Short mmCIF file of C-alpha atoms in Angstrom, two decimals:
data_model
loop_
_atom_site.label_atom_id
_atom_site.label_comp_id
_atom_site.label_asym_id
_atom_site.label_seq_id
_atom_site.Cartn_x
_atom_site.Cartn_y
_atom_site.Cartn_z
CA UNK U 1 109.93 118.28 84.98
CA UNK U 2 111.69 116.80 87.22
CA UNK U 3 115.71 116.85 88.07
CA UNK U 4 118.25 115.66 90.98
CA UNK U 5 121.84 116.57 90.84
CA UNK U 6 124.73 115.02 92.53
CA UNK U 7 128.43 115.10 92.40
CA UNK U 8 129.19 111.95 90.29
CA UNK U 9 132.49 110.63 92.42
CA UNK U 10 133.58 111.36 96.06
CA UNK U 11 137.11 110.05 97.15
CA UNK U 12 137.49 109.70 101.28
CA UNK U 13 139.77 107.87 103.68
CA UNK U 14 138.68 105.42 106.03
CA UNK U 15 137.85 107.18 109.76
CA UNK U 16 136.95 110.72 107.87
CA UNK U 17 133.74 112.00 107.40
CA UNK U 18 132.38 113.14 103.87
CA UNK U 19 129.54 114.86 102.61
CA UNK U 20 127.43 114.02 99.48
CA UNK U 21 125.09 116.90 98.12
CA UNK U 22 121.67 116.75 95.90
CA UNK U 23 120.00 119.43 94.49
CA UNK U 24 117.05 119.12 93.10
CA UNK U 25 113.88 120.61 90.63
CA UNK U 26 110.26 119.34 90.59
CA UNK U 27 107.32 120.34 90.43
CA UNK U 28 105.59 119.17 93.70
CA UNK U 29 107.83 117.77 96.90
CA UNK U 30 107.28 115.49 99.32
CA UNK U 31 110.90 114.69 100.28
CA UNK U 32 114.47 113.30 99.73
CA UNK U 33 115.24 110.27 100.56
CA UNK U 34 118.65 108.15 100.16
CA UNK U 35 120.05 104.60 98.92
CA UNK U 36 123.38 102.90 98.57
CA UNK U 37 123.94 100.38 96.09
CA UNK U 38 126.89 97.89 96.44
CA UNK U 39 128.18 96.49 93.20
CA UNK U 40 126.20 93.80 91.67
CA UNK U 41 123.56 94.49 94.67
CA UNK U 42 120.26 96.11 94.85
CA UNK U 43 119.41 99.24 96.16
CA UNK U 44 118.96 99.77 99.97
CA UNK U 45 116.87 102.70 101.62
CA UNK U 46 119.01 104.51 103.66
CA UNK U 47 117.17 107.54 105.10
CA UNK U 48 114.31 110.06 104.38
CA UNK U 49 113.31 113.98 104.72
CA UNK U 50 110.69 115.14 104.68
CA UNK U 51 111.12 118.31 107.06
CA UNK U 52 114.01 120.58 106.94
CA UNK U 53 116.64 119.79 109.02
CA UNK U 54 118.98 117.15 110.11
CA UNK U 55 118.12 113.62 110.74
CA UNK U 56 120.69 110.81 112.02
CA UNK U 57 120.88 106.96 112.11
CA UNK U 58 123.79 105.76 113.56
CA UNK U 59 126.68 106.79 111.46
CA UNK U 60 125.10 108.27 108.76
CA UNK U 61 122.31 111.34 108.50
CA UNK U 62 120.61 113.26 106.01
CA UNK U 63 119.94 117.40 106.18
CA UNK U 64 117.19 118.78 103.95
CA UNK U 65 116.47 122.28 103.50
CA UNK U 66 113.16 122.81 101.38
CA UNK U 67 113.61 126.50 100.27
CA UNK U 68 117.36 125.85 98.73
CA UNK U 69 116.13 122.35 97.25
CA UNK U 70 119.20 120.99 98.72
CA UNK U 71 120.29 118.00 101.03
CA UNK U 72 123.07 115.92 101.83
CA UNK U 73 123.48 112.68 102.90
CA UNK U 74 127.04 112.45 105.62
CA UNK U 75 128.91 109.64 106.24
CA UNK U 76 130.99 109.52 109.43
CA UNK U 77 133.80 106.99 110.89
CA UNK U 78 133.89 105.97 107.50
CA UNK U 79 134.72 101.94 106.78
CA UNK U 80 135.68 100.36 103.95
CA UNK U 81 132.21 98.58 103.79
CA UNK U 82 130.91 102.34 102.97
CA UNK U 83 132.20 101.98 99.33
CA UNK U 84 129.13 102.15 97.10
CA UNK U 85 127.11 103.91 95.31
CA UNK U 86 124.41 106.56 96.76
CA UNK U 87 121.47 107.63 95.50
CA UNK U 88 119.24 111.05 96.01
CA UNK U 89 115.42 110.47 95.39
CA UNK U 90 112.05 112.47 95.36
CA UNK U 91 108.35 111.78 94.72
CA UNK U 92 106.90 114.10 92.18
CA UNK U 93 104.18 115.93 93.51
CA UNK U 94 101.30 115.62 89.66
CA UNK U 95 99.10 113.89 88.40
CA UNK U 96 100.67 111.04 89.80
CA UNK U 97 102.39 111.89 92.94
CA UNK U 98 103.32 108.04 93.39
CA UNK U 99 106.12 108.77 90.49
CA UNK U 100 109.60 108.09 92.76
CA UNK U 101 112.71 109.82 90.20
CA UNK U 102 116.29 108.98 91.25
CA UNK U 103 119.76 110.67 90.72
CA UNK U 104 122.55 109.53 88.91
CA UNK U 105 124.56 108.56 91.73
CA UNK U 106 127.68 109.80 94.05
CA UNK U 107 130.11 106.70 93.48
CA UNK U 108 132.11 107.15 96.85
CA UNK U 109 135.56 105.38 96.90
CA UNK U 110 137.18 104.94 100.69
CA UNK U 111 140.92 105.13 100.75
CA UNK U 112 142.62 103.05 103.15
CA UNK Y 1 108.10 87.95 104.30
CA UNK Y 2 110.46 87.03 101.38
CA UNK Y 3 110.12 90.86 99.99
CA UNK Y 4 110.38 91.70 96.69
CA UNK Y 5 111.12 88.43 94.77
CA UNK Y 6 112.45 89.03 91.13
CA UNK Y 7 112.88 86.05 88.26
CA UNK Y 8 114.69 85.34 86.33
CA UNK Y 9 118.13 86.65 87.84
CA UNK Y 10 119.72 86.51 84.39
CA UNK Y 11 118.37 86.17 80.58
CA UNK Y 12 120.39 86.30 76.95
CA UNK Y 13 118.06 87.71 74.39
CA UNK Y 14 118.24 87.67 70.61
CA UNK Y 15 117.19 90.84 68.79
CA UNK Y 16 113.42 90.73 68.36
CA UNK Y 17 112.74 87.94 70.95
CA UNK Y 18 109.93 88.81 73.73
CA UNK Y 19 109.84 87.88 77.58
CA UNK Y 20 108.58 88.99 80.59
CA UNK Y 21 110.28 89.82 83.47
CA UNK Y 22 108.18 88.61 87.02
CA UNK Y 23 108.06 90.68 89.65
CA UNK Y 24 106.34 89.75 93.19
CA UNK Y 25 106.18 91.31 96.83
CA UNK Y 26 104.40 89.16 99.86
CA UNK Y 27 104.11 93.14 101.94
CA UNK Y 28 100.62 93.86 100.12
CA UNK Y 29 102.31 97.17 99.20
CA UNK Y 30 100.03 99.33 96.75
CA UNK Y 31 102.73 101.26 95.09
CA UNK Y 32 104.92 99.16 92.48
CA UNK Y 33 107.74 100.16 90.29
CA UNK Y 34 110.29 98.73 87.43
CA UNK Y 35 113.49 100.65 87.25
CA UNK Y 36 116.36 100.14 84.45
CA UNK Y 37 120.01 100.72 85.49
CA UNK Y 38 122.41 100.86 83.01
CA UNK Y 39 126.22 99.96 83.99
CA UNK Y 40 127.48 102.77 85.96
CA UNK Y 41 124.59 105.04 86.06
CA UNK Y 42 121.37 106.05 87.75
CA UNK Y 43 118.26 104.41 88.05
CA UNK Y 44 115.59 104.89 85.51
CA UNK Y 45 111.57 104.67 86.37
CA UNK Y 46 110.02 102.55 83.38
CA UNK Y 47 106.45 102.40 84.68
CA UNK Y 48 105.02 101.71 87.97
CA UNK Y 49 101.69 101.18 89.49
CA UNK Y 50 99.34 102.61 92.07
CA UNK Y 51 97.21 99.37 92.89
CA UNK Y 52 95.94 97.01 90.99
CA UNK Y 53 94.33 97.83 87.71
CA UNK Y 54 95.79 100.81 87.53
CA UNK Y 55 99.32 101.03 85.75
CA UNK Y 56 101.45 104.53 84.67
CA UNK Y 57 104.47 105.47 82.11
CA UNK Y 58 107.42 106.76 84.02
CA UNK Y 59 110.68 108.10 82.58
CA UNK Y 60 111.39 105.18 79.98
CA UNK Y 61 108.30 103.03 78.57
CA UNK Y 62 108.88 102.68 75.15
CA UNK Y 63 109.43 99.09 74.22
CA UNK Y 64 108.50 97.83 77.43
CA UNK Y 65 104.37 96.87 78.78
CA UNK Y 66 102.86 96.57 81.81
CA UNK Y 67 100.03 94.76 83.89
CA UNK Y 68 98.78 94.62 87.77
CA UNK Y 69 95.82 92.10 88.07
CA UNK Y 70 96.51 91.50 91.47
CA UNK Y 71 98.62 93.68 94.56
CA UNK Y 72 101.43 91.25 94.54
CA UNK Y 73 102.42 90.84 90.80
CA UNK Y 74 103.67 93.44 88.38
CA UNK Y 75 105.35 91.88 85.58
CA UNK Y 76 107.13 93.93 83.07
CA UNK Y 77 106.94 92.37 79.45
CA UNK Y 78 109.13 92.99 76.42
CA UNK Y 79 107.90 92.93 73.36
CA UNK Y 80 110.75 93.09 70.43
CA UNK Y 81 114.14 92.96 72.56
CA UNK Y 82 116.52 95.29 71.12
CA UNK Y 83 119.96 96.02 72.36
CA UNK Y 84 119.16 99.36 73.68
CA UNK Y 85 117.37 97.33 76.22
CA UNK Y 86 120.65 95.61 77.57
CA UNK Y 87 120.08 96.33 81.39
CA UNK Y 88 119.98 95.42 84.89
CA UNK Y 89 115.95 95.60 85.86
CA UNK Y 90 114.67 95.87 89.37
CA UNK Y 91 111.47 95.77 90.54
CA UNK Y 92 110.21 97.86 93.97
CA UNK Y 93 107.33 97.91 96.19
CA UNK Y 94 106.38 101.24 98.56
CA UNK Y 95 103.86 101.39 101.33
CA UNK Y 96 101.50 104.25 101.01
CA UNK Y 97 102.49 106.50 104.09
CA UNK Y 98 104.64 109.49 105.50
CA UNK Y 99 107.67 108.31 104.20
CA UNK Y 100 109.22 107.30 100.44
CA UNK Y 101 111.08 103.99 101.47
CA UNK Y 102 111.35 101.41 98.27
CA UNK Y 103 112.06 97.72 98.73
CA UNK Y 104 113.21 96.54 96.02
CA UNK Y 105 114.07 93.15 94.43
CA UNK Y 106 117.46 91.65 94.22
CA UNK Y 107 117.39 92.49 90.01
CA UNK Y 108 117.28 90.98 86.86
CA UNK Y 109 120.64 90.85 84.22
CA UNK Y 110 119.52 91.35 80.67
CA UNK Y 111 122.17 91.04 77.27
CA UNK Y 112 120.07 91.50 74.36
CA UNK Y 113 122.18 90.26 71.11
#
């Protein structure tokens, strides 16, 4: 089966920089990939992994690393737009490797 | 491109009542999926498709059917609306290629009472 966990709240202040981790179990991987929800909204891509490493888009970036089953997603100069929910994701490697399972969520609240 | 294109955006149901949730994406994207999200928590795969014709179960299908006659419409239909069903739906599209990115639609609000 399949399983993604991440820390279900993450308070920061506005400027900082925070970090939110997923770990994850399946049985095939392709890669992680992240998404931020606003409230009320839809679900945005953010960024994927598919190699270990780091990779950056403007403020944010995403580090995989394949043999801990880890990655994080890190948010820097933080705004107050920033406050949302994020999402870890992975396609299952099966039968059907077209199966895309998402984590609970990291609600991350931005302190003035 | 409009996207993903979900209707309706909102829907009351009474217990045992059936409707079907429309789902459309103008990116002739193979991959399709329906999602549930319950208030405050994760997103839930329901079914999804690989191309047309060909339709899976994913984490949640009971009480729920699905259909892809064509590569732009996946329509999710319930059957006997129960409360348990009470949810926000979206709808996503993927290209097949090197990465995972989802589009999705901009949801549909469901009470069931």
């Amino acid at each position: 089966g399949q399983s993604l966990e991440q820390p279900s709240e993450v308070t920061a202040v506005e400027g900082a920089i925070v970090q939110i981790n997923c770990t994850y179990q399946t049985s095939g991987f392709y890669g992680l990939s992240w998404y931020q929800q606003h409230d009320g909204g839809a679900p945005t891509f953010l960024s994927y992994n598919a190699l270990d490493g780091l990779e950056e888009t403007g403020r944010f970036s995403s580090f995989l690393s394949r043999s801990d089953s880890y990655g994080y997603l890190l948010l820097q100069e933080l705004q107050m737009k920033d406050s949302a929910s994020y999402f870890c994701a992975v396609r299952d490697r099966g039968n059907r490797d077209d199966k895309i399972i998402f984590g609970k969520g990291t609600r991350l609240h931005i302190l003035p | 491109n409009a996207g993903v294109t979900q209707t309706p955006k909102f829907r009351i149901l009474k217990i045992g009542q059936s409707m079907t949730l429309q789902c459309t994406q103008d990116m002739n994207h193979n991959y399709m999926y329906w999602y549930r999200q319950d208030p405050g928590m994760g997103l839930k795969l329901i079914y999804y498709s690989v191309g047309a014709g060909i339709t899976d179960k994913g984490e949640v299908p009971n009480g729920y059917n699905v259909s892809r006659s064509t590569t732009e419409d996946f329509p999710l239909r319930l059957e006997l609306a129960a409360p348990s069903q009470t949810s926000v739906y979206f709808c996503a599209s993927r290209r097949e290629g090197m990465t995972d990115t989802q589009y999705f639609g901009p949801g549909t609000r469901l009470t069931v009472l």
